[in-house]
């Protein structure tokens, strides 16, 4: 039998429109990377604060002993940013539930939900498909009588 230590990790996802972010949370030194790039270099710069919200709300000590790797695909810039922040938030909660305790998870959850519900609960709205007889989902071609 091998004596390799059991790797403690959890995998969570966040979604917004067509963007999906998968966060892998494991033991570490507090590094957070998105598609291999540090969180501090996330683009666009204007939305960087949105990605840092879970860190600012919960405090650096919660993230001190875990590493988070996020893979994000699909959607546009804004949708990807919202998917990333949701994946990170859900990942920290799942980590605390599995490896710390339920009471800590509940405290963190209340902090996140009090600030913004979309940090934990996905937005179900999707793009409505186009139909015949018009240019878009609802718009119709103009009617001519002559």
mmCIF file of N, CA and C in Angstrom:
data_model
loop_
_atom_site.group_PDB
_atom_site.id
_atom_site.type_symbol
_atom_site.label_atom_id
_atom_site.label_comp_id
_atom_site.label_asym_id
_atom_site.label_seq_id
_atom_site.Cartn_x
_atom_site.Cartn_y
_atom_site.Cartn_z
ATOM 1 N N UNK A 1 0.828 -1.203 0.000
ATOM 2 C CA UNK A 1 0.000 0.000 0.000
ATOM 3 C C UNK A 1 0.857 1.245 0.000
ATOM 4 N N UNK A 2 0.451 2.234 -0.756
ATOM 5 C CA UNK A 2 1.182 3.495 -0.784
ATOM 6 C C UNK A 2 0.737 4.383 0.380
ATOM 7 N N UNK A 3 1.666 5.186 0.847
ATOM 8 C CA UNK A 3 1.367 6.067 1.996
ATOM 9 C C UNK A 3 1.245 7.515 1.560
ATOM 10 N N UNK A 4 0.718 7.734 0.356
ATOM 11 C CA UNK A 4 0.523 9.103 -0.114
ATOM 12 C C UNK A 4 -0.630 9.740 0.650
ATOM 13 N N UNK A 5 -0.459 10.997 1.065
ATOM 14 C CA UNK A 5 -1.535 11.644 1.814
ATOM 15 C C UNK A 5 -2.761 11.883 0.929
ATOM 16 N N UNK A 6 -3.926 11.819 1.542
ATOM 17 C CA UNK A 6 -5.169 12.047 0.807
ATOM 18 C C UNK A 6 -5.270 13.530 0.479
ATOM 19 N N UNK A 7 -5.517 13.823 -0.787
ATOM 20 C CA UNK A 7 -5.628 15.214 -1.206
ATOM 21 C C UNK A 7 -7.006 15.745 -0.871
ATOM 22 N N UNK A 8 -7.025 16.809 -0.085
ATOM 23 C CA UNK A 8 -8.303 17.422 0.277
ATOM 24 C C UNK A 8 -8.645 18.469 -0.780
ATOM 25 N N UNK A 9 -9.745 18.249 -1.495
ATOM 26 C CA UNK A 9 -10.170 19.217 -2.505
ATOM 27 C C UNK A 9 -11.664 19.120 -2.758
ATOM 28 N N UNK A 10 -12.233 20.251 -3.190
ATOM 29 C CA UNK A 10 -13.632 20.290 -3.609
ATOM 30 C C UNK A 10 -13.713 21.022 -4.938
ATOM 31 N N UNK A 11 -14.714 20.657 -5.730
ATOM 32 C CA UNK A 11 -14.912 21.283 -7.035
ATOM 33 C C UNK A 11 -16.311 21.872 -7.086
ATOM 34 N N UNK A 12 -16.396 23.158 -7.449
ATOM 35 C CA UNK A 12 -17.697 23.818 -7.563
ATOM 36 C C UNK A 12 -17.755 24.578 -8.879
ATOM 37 N N UNK A 13 -18.957 25.020 -9.231
ATOM 38 C CA UNK A 13 -19.099 25.766 -10.477
ATOM 39 C C UNK A 13 -19.960 27.007 -10.258
ATOM 40 N N UNK A 14 -19.786 27.976 -11.128
ATOM 41 C CA UNK A 14 -20.620 29.165 -11.138
ATOM 42 C C UNK A 14 -21.072 29.419 -12.556
ATOM 43 N N UNK A 15 -22.299 29.924 -12.710
ATOM 44 C CA UNK A 15 -22.819 30.162 -14.057
ATOM 45 C C UNK A 15 -23.459 31.534 -14.169
ATOM 46 N N UNK A 16 -23.338 32.126 -15.345
ATOM 47 C CA UNK A 16 -24.043 33.354 -15.692
ATOM 48 C C UNK A 16 -24.196 33.348 -17.201
ATOM 49 N N UNK A 17 -25.447 33.414 -17.671
ATOM 50 C CA UNK A 17 -25.745 33.320 -19.101
ATOM 51 C C UNK A 17 -25.063 32.087 -19.684
ATOM 52 N N UNK A 18 -24.149 32.248 -20.647
ATOM 53 C CA UNK A 18 -23.493 31.095 -21.260
ATOM 54 C C UNK A 18 -22.101 30.826 -20.686
ATOM 55 N N UNK A 19 -21.695 31.597 -19.694
ATOM 56 C CA UNK A 19 -20.371 31.413 -19.092
ATOM 57 C C UNK A 19 -20.453 30.404 -17.957
ATOM 58 N N UNK A 20 -19.483 29.500 -17.913
ATOM 59 C CA UNK A 20 -19.391 28.518 -16.834
ATOM 60 C C UNK A 20 -17.979 28.548 -16.270
ATOM 61 N N UNK A 21 -17.876 28.724 -14.953
ATOM 62 C CA UNK A 21 -16.585 28.720 -14.271
ATOM 63 C C UNK A 21 -16.551 27.538 -13.310
ATOM 64 N N UNK A 22 -15.476 26.759 -13.358
ATOM 65 C CA UNK A 22 -15.306 25.623 -12.460
ATOM 66 C C UNK A 22 -14.134 25.937 -11.532
ATOM 67 N N UNK A 23 -14.394 25.929 -10.219
ATOM 68 C CA UNK A 23 -13.358 26.238 -9.227
ATOM 69 C C UNK A 23 -12.924 24.954 -8.524
ATOM 70 N N UNK A 24 -11.622 24.741 -8.464
ATOM 71 C CA UNK A 24 -11.043 23.621 -7.737
ATOM 72 C C UNK A 24 -10.352 24.194 -6.500
ATOM 73 N N UNK A 25 -10.889 23.879 -5.325
ATOM 74 C CA UNK A 25 -10.357 24.400 -4.062
ATOM 75 C C UNK A 25 -9.600 23.275 -3.370
ATOM 76 N N UNK A 26 -8.324 23.547 -3.017
ATOM 77 C CA UNK A 26 -7.523 22.528 -2.337
ATOM 78 C C UNK A 26 -6.563 23.177 -1.341
ATOM 79 N N UNK A 27 -5.923 22.350 -0.510
ATOM 80 C CA UNK A 27 -4.941 22.847 0.462
ATOM 81 C C UNK A 27 -3.868 23.637 -0.263
ATOM 82 N N UNK A 28 -3.405 24.732 0.354
ATOM 83 C CA UNK A 28 -2.357 25.514 -0.280
ATOM 84 C C UNK A 28 -1.938 26.704 0.561
ATOM 85 N N UNK A 29 -1.441 27.734 -0.145
ATOM 86 C CA UNK A 29 -0.893 28.906 0.535
ATOM 87 C C UNK A 29 -1.692 30.183 0.280
ATOM 88 N N UNK A 30 -2.865 30.074 -0.344
ATOM 89 C CA UNK A 30 -3.698 31.257 -0.555
ATOM 90 C C UNK A 30 -3.653 31.830 -1.951
ATOM 91 N N UNK A 31 -3.145 31.079 -2.932
ATOM 92 C CA UNK A 31 -3.112 31.615 -4.298
ATOM 93 C C UNK A 31 -4.441 31.341 -4.995
ATOM 94 N N UNK A 32 -4.874 32.314 -5.784
ATOM 95 C CA UNK A 32 -6.106 32.174 -6.558
ATOM 96 C C UNK A 32 -5.764 32.499 -8.007
ATOM 97 N N UNK A 33 -6.035 31.545 -8.897
ATOM 98 C CA UNK A 33 -5.715 31.739 -10.311
ATOM 99 C C UNK A 33 -6.937 31.479 -11.180
ATOM 100 N N UNK A 34 -7.083 32.287 -12.221
ATOM 101 C CA UNK A 34 -8.177 32.136 -13.173
ATOM 102 C C UNK A 34 -7.561 31.843 -14.538
ATOM 103 N N UNK A 35 -7.822 30.662 -15.068
ATOM 104 C CA UNK A 35 -7.224 30.203 -16.330
ATOM 105 C C UNK A 35 -5.701 30.348 -16.312
ATOM 106 N N UNK A 36 -5.081 30.068 -15.160
ATOM 107 C CA UNK A 36 -3.626 30.121 -15.024
ATOM 108 C C UNK A 36 -3.054 31.494 -14.734
ATOM 109 N N UNK A 37 -3.898 32.514 -14.673
ATOM 110 C CA UNK A 37 -3.450 33.891 -14.428
ATOM 111 C C UNK A 37 -3.866 34.303 -13.015
ATOM 112 N N UNK A 38 -2.987 34.977 -12.262
ATOM 113 C CA UNK A 38 -3.371 35.414 -10.914
ATOM 114 C C UNK A 38 -4.613 36.308 -10.930
ATOM 115 N N UNK A 39 -5.382 36.238 -9.847
ATOM 116 C CA UNK A 39 -6.646 36.977 -9.754
ATOM 117 C C UNK A 39 -6.430 38.485 -9.887
ATOM 118 N N UNK A 40 -5.270 38.973 -9.439
ATOM 119 C CA UNK A 40 -4.979 40.412 -9.488
ATOM 120 C C UNK A 40 -4.840 40.938 -10.913
ATOM 121 N N UNK A 41 -4.611 40.043 -11.874
ATOM 122 C CA UNK A 41 -4.433 40.463 -13.268
ATOM 123 C C UNK A 41 -5.659 40.187 -14.135
ATOM 124 N N UNK A 42 -6.795 39.917 -13.500
ATOM 125 C CA UNK A 42 -8.019 39.614 -14.235
ATOM 126 C C UNK A 42 -8.431 40.798 -15.110
ATOM 127 N N UNK A 43 -8.871 40.493 -16.337
ATOM 128 C CA UNK A 43 -9.337 41.538 -17.244
ATOM 129 C C UNK A 43 -10.835 41.387 -17.421
ATOM 130 N N UNK A 44 -11.585 42.428 -17.662
ATOM 131 C CA UNK A 44 -11.217 43.839 -17.717
ATOM 132 C C UNK A 44 -10.990 44.436 -16.318
ATOM 133 N N UNK A 45 -10.167 45.466 -16.273
ATOM 134 C CA UNK A 45 -9.787 46.080 -15.001
ATOM 135 C C UNK A 45 -10.981 46.651 -14.245
ATOM 136 N N UNK A 46 -11.940 47.198 -14.962
ATOM 137 C CA UNK A 46 -13.105 47.832 -14.328
ATOM 138 C C UNK A 46 -13.894 46.815 -13.502
ATOM 139 N N UNK A 47 -13.948 45.573 -13.969
ATOM 140 C CA UNK A 47 -14.714 44.534 -13.271
ATOM 141 C C UNK A 47 -13.870 43.729 -12.284
ATOM 142 N N UNK A 48 -12.602 44.086 -12.121
ATOM 143 C CA UNK A 48 -11.715 43.342 -11.223
ATOM 144 C C UNK A 48 -12.235 43.368 -9.784
ATOM 145 N N UNK A 49 -12.818 44.482 -9.379
ATOM 146 C CA UNK A 49 -13.354 44.613 -8.017
ATOM 147 C C UNK A 49 -14.461 43.590 -7.767
ATOM 148 N N UNK A 50 -15.252 43.297 -8.803
ATOM 149 C CA UNK A 50 -16.342 42.320 -8.684
ATOM 150 C C UNK A 50 -15.805 40.927 -8.338
ATOM 151 N N UNK A 51 -14.645 40.560 -8.918
ATOM 152 C CA UNK A 51 -14.050 39.255 -8.656
ATOM 153 C C UNK A 51 -13.489 39.203 -7.236
ATOM 154 N N UNK A 52 -13.020 40.353 -6.732
ATOM 155 C CA UNK A 52 -12.423 40.411 -5.398
ATOM 156 C C UNK A 52 -13.470 40.492 -4.287
ATOM 157 N N UNK A 53 -14.743 40.655 -4.620
ATOM 158 C CA UNK A 53 -15.783 40.811 -3.593
ATOM 159 C C UNK A 53 -15.821 39.669 -2.569
ATOM 160 N N UNK A 54 -15.796 38.392 -2.988
ATOM 161 C CA UNK A 54 -15.808 37.326 -1.973
ATOM 162 C C UNK A 54 -14.622 37.435 -1.005
ATOM 163 N N UNK A 55 -13.442 37.805 -1.522
ATOM 164 C CA UNK A 55 -12.252 37.933 -0.686
ATOM 165 C C UNK A 55 -12.409 39.081 0.306
ATOM 166 N N UNK A 56 -12.933 40.199 -0.167
ATOM 167 C CA UNK A 56 -13.097 41.368 0.695
ATOM 168 C C UNK A 56 -14.167 41.144 1.753
ATOM 169 N N UNK A 57 -15.238 40.432 1.384
ATOM 170 C CA UNK A 57 -16.332 40.184 2.328
ATOM 171 C C UNK A 57 -15.933 39.204 3.432
ATOM 172 N N UNK A 58 -15.280 38.098 3.039
ATOM 173 C CA UNK A 58 -14.985 37.032 3.995
ATOM 174 C C UNK A 58 -13.660 37.232 4.721
ATOM 175 N N UNK A 59 -12.785 38.053 4.176
ATOM 176 C CA UNK A 59 -11.496 38.311 4.811
ATOM 177 C C UNK A 59 -10.410 37.390 4.278
ATOM 178 N N UNK A 60 -9.174 37.874 4.351
ATOM 179 C CA UNK A 60 -8.023 37.128 3.823
ATOM 180 C C UNK A 60 -7.754 35.844 4.608
ATOM 181 N N UNK A 61 -8.103 35.820 5.900
ATOM 182 C CA UNK A 61 -7.799 34.650 6.734
ATOM 183 C C UNK A 61 -8.553 33.392 6.273
ATOM 184 N N UNK A 62 -9.731 33.571 5.674
ATOM 185 C CA UNK A 62 -10.509 32.433 5.167
ATOM 186 C C UNK A 62 -9.784 31.782 3.986
ATOM 187 N N UNK A 63 -9.088 32.604 3.178
ATOM 188 C CA UNK A 63 -8.423 32.121 1.971
ATOM 189 C C UNK A 63 -6.940 31.814 2.201
ATOM 190 N N UNK A 64 -6.454 31.972 3.445
ATOM 191 C CA UNK A 64 -5.020 31.864 3.732
ATOM 192 C C UNK A 64 -4.454 30.469 3.484
ATOM 193 N N UNK A 65 -5.199 29.418 3.788
ATOM 194 C CA UNK A 65 -4.644 28.065 3.683
ATOM 195 C C UNK A 65 -5.263 27.231 2.563
ATOM 196 N N UNK A 66 -5.860 27.898 1.573
ATOM 197 C CA UNK A 66 -6.418 27.169 0.426
ATOM 198 C C UNK A 66 -5.945 27.790 -0.884
ATOM 199 N N UNK A 67 -5.799 26.963 -1.887
ATOM 200 C CA UNK A 67 -5.509 27.414 -3.253
ATOM 201 C C UNK A 67 -6.767 27.211 -4.082
ATOM 202 N N UNK A 68 -7.048 28.178 -4.953
ATOM 203 C CA UNK A 68 -8.229 28.066 -5.818
ATOM 204 C C UNK A 68 -7.780 28.212 -7.269
ATOM 205 N N UNK A 69 -8.134 27.223 -8.073
ATOM 206 C CA UNK A 69 -7.881 27.261 -9.519
ATOM 207 C C UNK A 69 -9.233 27.341 -10.211
ATOM 208 N N UNK A 70 -9.424 28.349 -11.048
ATOM 209 C CA UNK A 70 -10.703 28.527 -11.733
ATOM 210 C C UNK A 70 -10.489 28.405 -13.233
ATOM 211 N N UNK A 71 -11.323 27.582 -13.872
ATOM 212 C CA UNK A 71 -11.350 27.495 -15.336
ATOM 213 C C UNK A 71 -12.673 28.077 -15.791
ATOM 214 N N UNK A 72 -12.636 29.026 -16.716
ATOM 215 C CA UNK A 72 -13.881 29.650 -17.170
ATOM 216 C C UNK A 72 -13.950 29.611 -18.690
ATOM 217 N N UNK A 73 -15.149 29.283 -19.210
ATOM 218 C CA UNK A 73 -15.374 29.196 -20.651
ATOM 219 C C UNK A 73 -16.744 29.767 -20.984
ATOM 220 N N UNK A 74 -16.892 30.208 -22.228
ATOM 221 C CA UNK A 74 -18.185 30.649 -22.744
ATOM 222 C C UNK A 74 -18.564 32.044 -22.283
ATOM 223 N N UNK A 75 -19.602 32.593 -22.910
ATOM 224 C CA UNK A 75 -20.116 33.897 -22.516
ATOM 225 C C UNK A 75 -19.183 35.043 -22.868
ATOM 226 N N UNK A 76 -19.533 36.231 -22.372
ATOM 227 C CA UNK A 76 -18.719 37.426 -22.599
ATOM 228 C C UNK A 76 -17.921 37.776 -21.357
ATOM 229 N N UNK A 77 -17.272 38.952 -21.388
ATOM 230 C CA UNK A 77 -16.425 39.386 -20.275
ATOM 231 C C UNK A 77 -17.192 39.467 -18.962
ATOM 232 N N UNK A 78 -18.313 40.161 -18.987
ATOM 233 C CA UNK A 78 -19.074 40.401 -17.758
ATOM 234 C C UNK A 78 -19.635 39.092 -17.212
ATOM 235 N N UNK A 79 -20.207 38.261 -18.080
ATOM 236 C CA UNK A 79 -20.773 36.985 -17.642
ATOM 237 C C UNK A 79 -19.685 36.104 -17.027
ATOM 238 N N UNK A 80 -18.485 36.114 -17.611
ATOM 239 C CA UNK A 80 -17.393 35.317 -17.071
ATOM 240 C C UNK A 80 -16.987 35.805 -15.679
ATOM 241 N N UNK A 81 -16.938 37.125 -15.495
ATOM 242 C CA UNK A 81 -16.579 37.698 -14.187
ATOM 243 C C UNK A 81 -17.586 37.251 -13.128
ATOM 244 N N UNK A 82 -18.872 37.329 -13.448
ATOM 245 C CA UNK A 82 -19.917 36.929 -12.491
ATOM 246 C C UNK A 82 -19.865 35.424 -12.213
ATOM 247 N N UNK A 83 -19.532 34.625 -13.228
ATOM 248 C CA UNK A 83 -19.410 33.177 -13.038
ATOM 249 C C UNK A 83 -18.213 32.854 -12.142
ATOM 250 N N UNK A 84 -17.118 33.578 -12.315
ATOM 251 C CA UNK A 84 -15.910 33.357 -11.507
ATOM 252 C C UNK A 84 -16.193 33.653 -10.043
ATOM 253 N N UNK A 85 -16.818 34.808 -9.772
ATOM 254 C CA UNK A 85 -17.059 35.175 -8.365
ATOM 255 C C UNK A 85 -18.025 34.201 -7.697
ATOM 256 N N UNK A 86 -18.972 33.686 -8.461
ATOM 257 C CA UNK A 86 -19.900 32.702 -7.900
ATOM 258 C C UNK A 86 -19.187 31.377 -7.613
ATOM 259 N N UNK A 87 -18.310 30.949 -8.519
ATOM 260 C CA UNK A 87 -17.574 29.699 -8.326
ATOM 261 C C UNK A 87 -16.660 29.787 -7.107
ATOM 262 N N UNK A 88 -15.992 30.924 -6.930
ATOM 263 C CA UNK A 88 -15.103 31.111 -5.777
ATOM 264 C C UNK A 88 -15.912 31.081 -4.480
ATOM 265 N N UNK A 89 -17.028 31.796 -4.439
ATOM 266 C CA UNK A 89 -17.865 31.847 -3.235
ATOM 267 C C UNK A 89 -18.386 30.457 -2.869
ATOM 268 N N UNK A 90 -18.915 29.744 -3.862
ATOM 269 C CA UNK A 90 -19.452 28.408 -3.601
ATOM 270 C C UNK A 90 -18.347 27.438 -3.200
ATOM 271 N N UNK A 91 -17.161 27.617 -3.766
ATOM 272 C CA UNK A 91 -16.025 26.762 -3.439
ATOM 273 C C UNK A 91 -15.592 26.899 -1.995
ATOM 274 N N UNK A 92 -15.526 28.137 -1.514
ATOM 275 C CA UNK A 92 -15.126 28.373 -0.118
ATOM 276 C C UNK A 92 -16.152 27.774 0.835
ATOM 277 N N UNK A 93 -17.429 27.918 0.520
ATOM 278 C CA UNK A 93 -18.466 27.340 1.371
ATOM 279 C C UNK A 93 -18.395 25.812 1.381
ATOM 280 N N UNK A 94 -18.192 25.219 0.208
ATOM 281 C CA UNK A 94 -18.106 23.764 0.122
ATOM 282 C C UNK A 94 -16.889 23.252 0.902
ATOM 283 N N UNK A 95 -15.773 23.974 0.815
ATOM 284 C CA UNK A 95 -14.555 23.616 1.549
ATOM 285 C C UNK A 95 -14.814 23.639 3.057
ATOM 286 N N UNK A 96 -15.457 24.710 3.525
ATOM 287 C CA UNK A 96 -15.734 24.836 4.957
ATOM 288 C C UNK A 96 -16.708 23.766 5.436
ATOM 289 N N UNK A 97 -17.669 23.419 4.610
ATOM 290 C CA UNK A 97 -18.634 22.388 4.990
ATOM 291 C C UNK A 97 -17.952 21.023 5.088
ATOM 292 N N UNK A 98 -17.069 20.729 4.157
ATOM 293 C CA UNK A 98 -16.461 19.410 4.089
ATOM 294 C C UNK A 98 -15.296 19.227 5.069
ATOM 295 N N UNK A 99 -14.454 20.272 5.211
ATOM 296 C CA UNK A 99 -13.216 20.101 5.975
ATOM 297 C C UNK A 99 -13.127 20.931 7.260
ATOM 298 N N UNK A 100 -14.004 21.903 7.457
ATOM 299 C CA UNK A 100 -13.972 22.692 8.695
ATOM 300 C C UNK A 100 -15.189 22.286 9.523
ATOM 301 N N UNK A 101 -16.261 23.090 9.501
ATOM 302 C CA UNK A 101 -17.499 22.673 10.171
ATOM 303 C C UNK A 101 -18.681 23.441 9.604
ATOM 304 N N UNK A 102 -19.864 22.912 9.869
ATOM 305 C CA UNK A 102 -21.106 23.461 9.313
ATOM 306 C C UNK A 102 -21.399 24.856 9.844
ATOM 307 N N UNK A 103 -21.056 25.134 11.106
ATOM 308 C CA UNK A 103 -21.341 26.450 11.715
ATOM 309 C C UNK A 103 -20.564 27.553 11.005
ATOM 310 N N UNK A 104 -19.288 27.297 10.704
ATOM 311 C CA UNK A 104 -18.464 28.286 9.984
ATOM 312 C C UNK A 104 -19.049 28.540 8.611
ATOM 313 N N UNK A 105 -19.453 27.463 7.927
ATOM 314 C CA UNK A 105 -20.050 27.587 6.598
ATOM 315 C C UNK A 105 -21.292 28.461 6.652
ATOM 316 N N UNK A 106 -22.136 28.244 7.659
ATOM 317 C CA UNK A 106 -23.377 29.007 7.786
ATOM 318 C C UNK A 106 -23.096 30.495 8.006
ATOM 319 N N UNK A 107 -22.082 30.819 8.819
ATOM 320 C CA UNK A 107 -21.702 32.222 9.058
ATOM 321 C C UNK A 107 -21.256 32.875 7.758
ATOM 322 N N UNK A 108 -20.379 32.186 7.006
ATOM 323 C CA UNK A 108 -19.876 32.724 5.744
ATOM 324 C C UNK A 108 -21.015 32.897 4.737
ATOM 325 N N UNK A 109 -21.919 31.927 4.704
ATOM 326 C CA UNK A 109 -23.049 31.977 3.781
ATOM 327 C C UNK A 109 -23.931 33.201 4.057
ATOM 328 N N UNK A 110 -24.199 33.467 5.337
ATOM 329 C CA UNK A 110 -25.028 34.622 5.702
ATOM 330 C C UNK A 110 -24.374 35.932 5.286
ATOM 331 N N UNK A 111 -23.050 36.024 5.434
ATOM 332 C CA UNK A 111 -22.323 37.228 5.018
ATOM 333 C C UNK A 111 -22.480 37.442 3.516
ATOM 334 N N UNK A 112 -22.287 36.365 2.734
ATOM 335 C CA UNK A 112 -22.361 36.470 1.270
ATOM 336 C C UNK A 112 -23.769 36.807 0.795
ATOM 337 N N UNK A 113 -24.779 36.146 1.343
ATOM 338 C CA UNK A 113 -26.166 36.370 0.907
ATOM 339 C C UNK A 113 -26.634 37.766 1.298
ATOM 340 N N UNK A 114 -26.198 38.257 2.452
ATOM 341 C CA UNK A 114 -26.578 39.605 2.884
ATOM 342 C C UNK A 114 -26.039 40.659 1.910
ATOM 343 N N UNK A 115 -24.866 40.402 1.329
ATOM 344 C CA UNK A 115 -24.275 41.366 0.394
ATOM 345 C C UNK A 115 -24.895 41.247 -0.995
ATOM 346 N N UNK A 116 -24.873 40.031 -1.557
ATOM 347 C CA UNK A 116 -25.404 39.830 -2.910
ATOM 348 C C UNK A 116 -25.789 38.352 -3.079
ATOM 349 N N UNK A 117 -27.051 38.116 -3.339
ATOM 350 C CA UNK A 117 -27.566 36.751 -3.471
ATOM 351 C C UNK A 117 -26.944 36.023 -4.654
ATOM 352 N N UNK A 118 -26.552 36.755 -5.704
ATOM 353 C CA UNK A 118 -25.999 36.115 -6.902
ATOM 354 C C UNK A 118 -24.603 35.539 -6.672
ATOM 355 N N UNK A 119 -24.005 35.799 -5.490
ATOM 356 C CA UNK A 119 -22.724 35.179 -5.174
ATOM 357 C C UNK A 119 -22.868 33.676 -4.958
ATOM 358 N N UNK A 120 -24.080 33.227 -4.608
ATOM 359 C CA UNK A 120 -24.301 31.802 -4.354
ATOM 360 C C UNK A 120 -25.368 31.181 -5.239
ATOM 361 N N UNK A 121 -26.367 31.958 -5.636
ATOM 362 C CA UNK A 121 -27.490 31.406 -6.401
ATOM 363 C C UNK A 121 -27.410 31.914 -7.838
ATOM 364 N N UNK A 122 -27.440 30.988 -8.798
ATOM 365 C CA UNK A 122 -27.308 31.338 -10.215
ATOM 366 C C UNK A 122 -28.543 32.070 -10.726
ATOM 367 N N UNK A 123 -28.320 32.967 -11.671
ATOM 368 C CA UNK A 123 -29.402 33.710 -12.314
ATOM 369 C C UNK A 123 -29.977 32.831 -13.430
ATOM 370 N N UNK A 124 -31.270 32.461 -13.364
ATOM 371 C CA UNK A 124 -31.816 31.503 -14.336
ATOM 372 C C UNK A 124 -32.144 32.102 -15.703
ATOM 373 N N UNK A 125 -32.024 33.424 -15.862
ATOM 374 C CA UNK A 125 -32.430 34.038 -17.135
ATOM 375 C C UNK A 125 -31.519 33.599 -18.280
ATOM 376 N N UNK A 126 -32.120 33.282 -19.411
ATOM 377 C CA UNK A 126 -31.385 32.889 -20.604
ATOM 378 C C UNK A 126 -31.917 33.682 -21.791
ATOM 379 N N UNK A 127 -31.167 33.673 -22.889
ATOM 380 C CA UNK A 127 -31.557 34.381 -24.096
ATOM 381 C C UNK A 127 -32.724 33.637 -24.756
ATOM 382 N N UNK A 128 -33.765 34.389 -25.119
ATOM 383 C CA UNK A 128 -34.931 33.776 -25.762
ATOM 384 C C UNK A 128 -34.623 33.522 -27.240
ATOM 385 N N UNK A 129 -34.973 32.349 -27.765
ATOM 386 C CA UNK A 129 -34.638 32.047 -29.158
ATOM 387 C C UNK A 129 -35.471 32.854 -30.162
ATOM 388 N N UNK A 130 -34.860 33.113 -31.322
ATOM 389 C CA UNK A 130 -35.522 33.843 -32.401
ATOM 390 C C UNK A 130 -36.623 32.975 -33.009
ATOM 391 N N UNK A 131 -37.714 33.639 -33.438
ATOM 392 C CA UNK A 131 -38.804 32.923 -34.113
ATOM 393 C C UNK A 131 -38.948 33.443 -35.549
ATOM 394 N N UNK A 132 -39.687 32.677 -36.352
ATOM 395 C CA UNK A 132 -39.920 33.108 -37.731
ATOM 396 C C UNK A 132 -40.895 34.291 -37.754
ATOM 397 N N UNK A 133 -40.885 35.039 -38.861
ATOM 398 C CA UNK A 133 -41.807 36.162 -39.028
ATOM 399 C C UNK A 133 -41.284 37.453 -38.416
ATOM 400 N N UNK A 134 -40.044 37.465 -38.063
ATOM 401 C CA UNK A 134 -39.486 38.686 -37.467
ATOM 402 C C UNK A 134 -37.977 38.637 -37.387
ATOM 403 N N UNK A 135 -37.401 39.763 -36.928
ATOM 404 C CA UNK A 135 -35.956 39.904 -36.860
ATOM 405 C C UNK A 135 -35.371 39.268 -35.601
ATOM 406 N N UNK A 136 -36.174 39.189 -34.521
ATOM 407 C CA UNK A 136 -35.666 38.652 -33.262
ATOM 408 C C UNK A 136 -36.677 37.772 -32.562
ATOM 409 N N UNK A 137 -36.543 37.681 -31.258
ATOM 410 C CA UNK A 137 -37.415 36.818 -30.465
ATOM 411 C C UNK A 137 -38.841 37.354 -30.408
ATOM 412 N N UNK A 138 -38.980 38.663 -30.258
ATOM 413 C CA UNK A 138 -40.307 39.277 -30.130
ATOM 414 C C UNK A 138 -40.658 40.219 -31.292
ATOM 415 N N UNK A 139 -39.653 40.892 -31.848
ATOM 416 C CA UNK A 139 -39.905 41.873 -32.915
ATOM 417 C C UNK A 139 -40.437 41.187 -34.171
ATOM 418 N N UNK A 140 -41.452 41.781 -34.800
ATOM 419 C CA UNK A 140 -42.056 41.252 -36.025
ATOM 420 C C UNK A 140 -41.693 42.153 -37.188
ATOM 421 N N UNK A 141 -41.715 41.583 -38.406
ATOM 422 C CA UNK A 141 -41.512 42.411 -39.595
ATOM 423 C C UNK A 141 -42.702 43.345 -39.756
ATOM 424 N N UNK A 142 -42.442 44.524 -40.313
ATOM 425 C CA UNK A 142 -43.515 45.521 -40.477
ATOM 426 C C UNK A 142 -44.533 45.026 -41.506
ATOM 427 N N UNK A 143 -45.803 45.288 -41.208
ATOM 428 C CA UNK A 143 -46.903 44.811 -42.069
ATOM 429 C C UNK A 143 -47.231 45.886 -43.105
ATOM 430 N N UNK A 144 -47.400 45.436 -44.373
ATOM 431 C CA UNK A 144 -47.715 46.364 -45.435
ATOM 432 C C UNK A 144 -49.075 45.986 -46.032
ATOM 433 N N UNK A 145 -49.903 46.986 -46.260
ATOM 434 C CA UNK A 145 -51.244 46.746 -46.801
ATOM 435 C C UNK A 145 -51.281 46.908 -48.317
ATOM 436 N N UNK A 146 -50.277 47.513 -48.915
ATOM 437 C CA UNK A 146 -50.276 47.720 -50.366
ATOM 438 C C UNK A 146 -49.047 47.186 -51.019
#
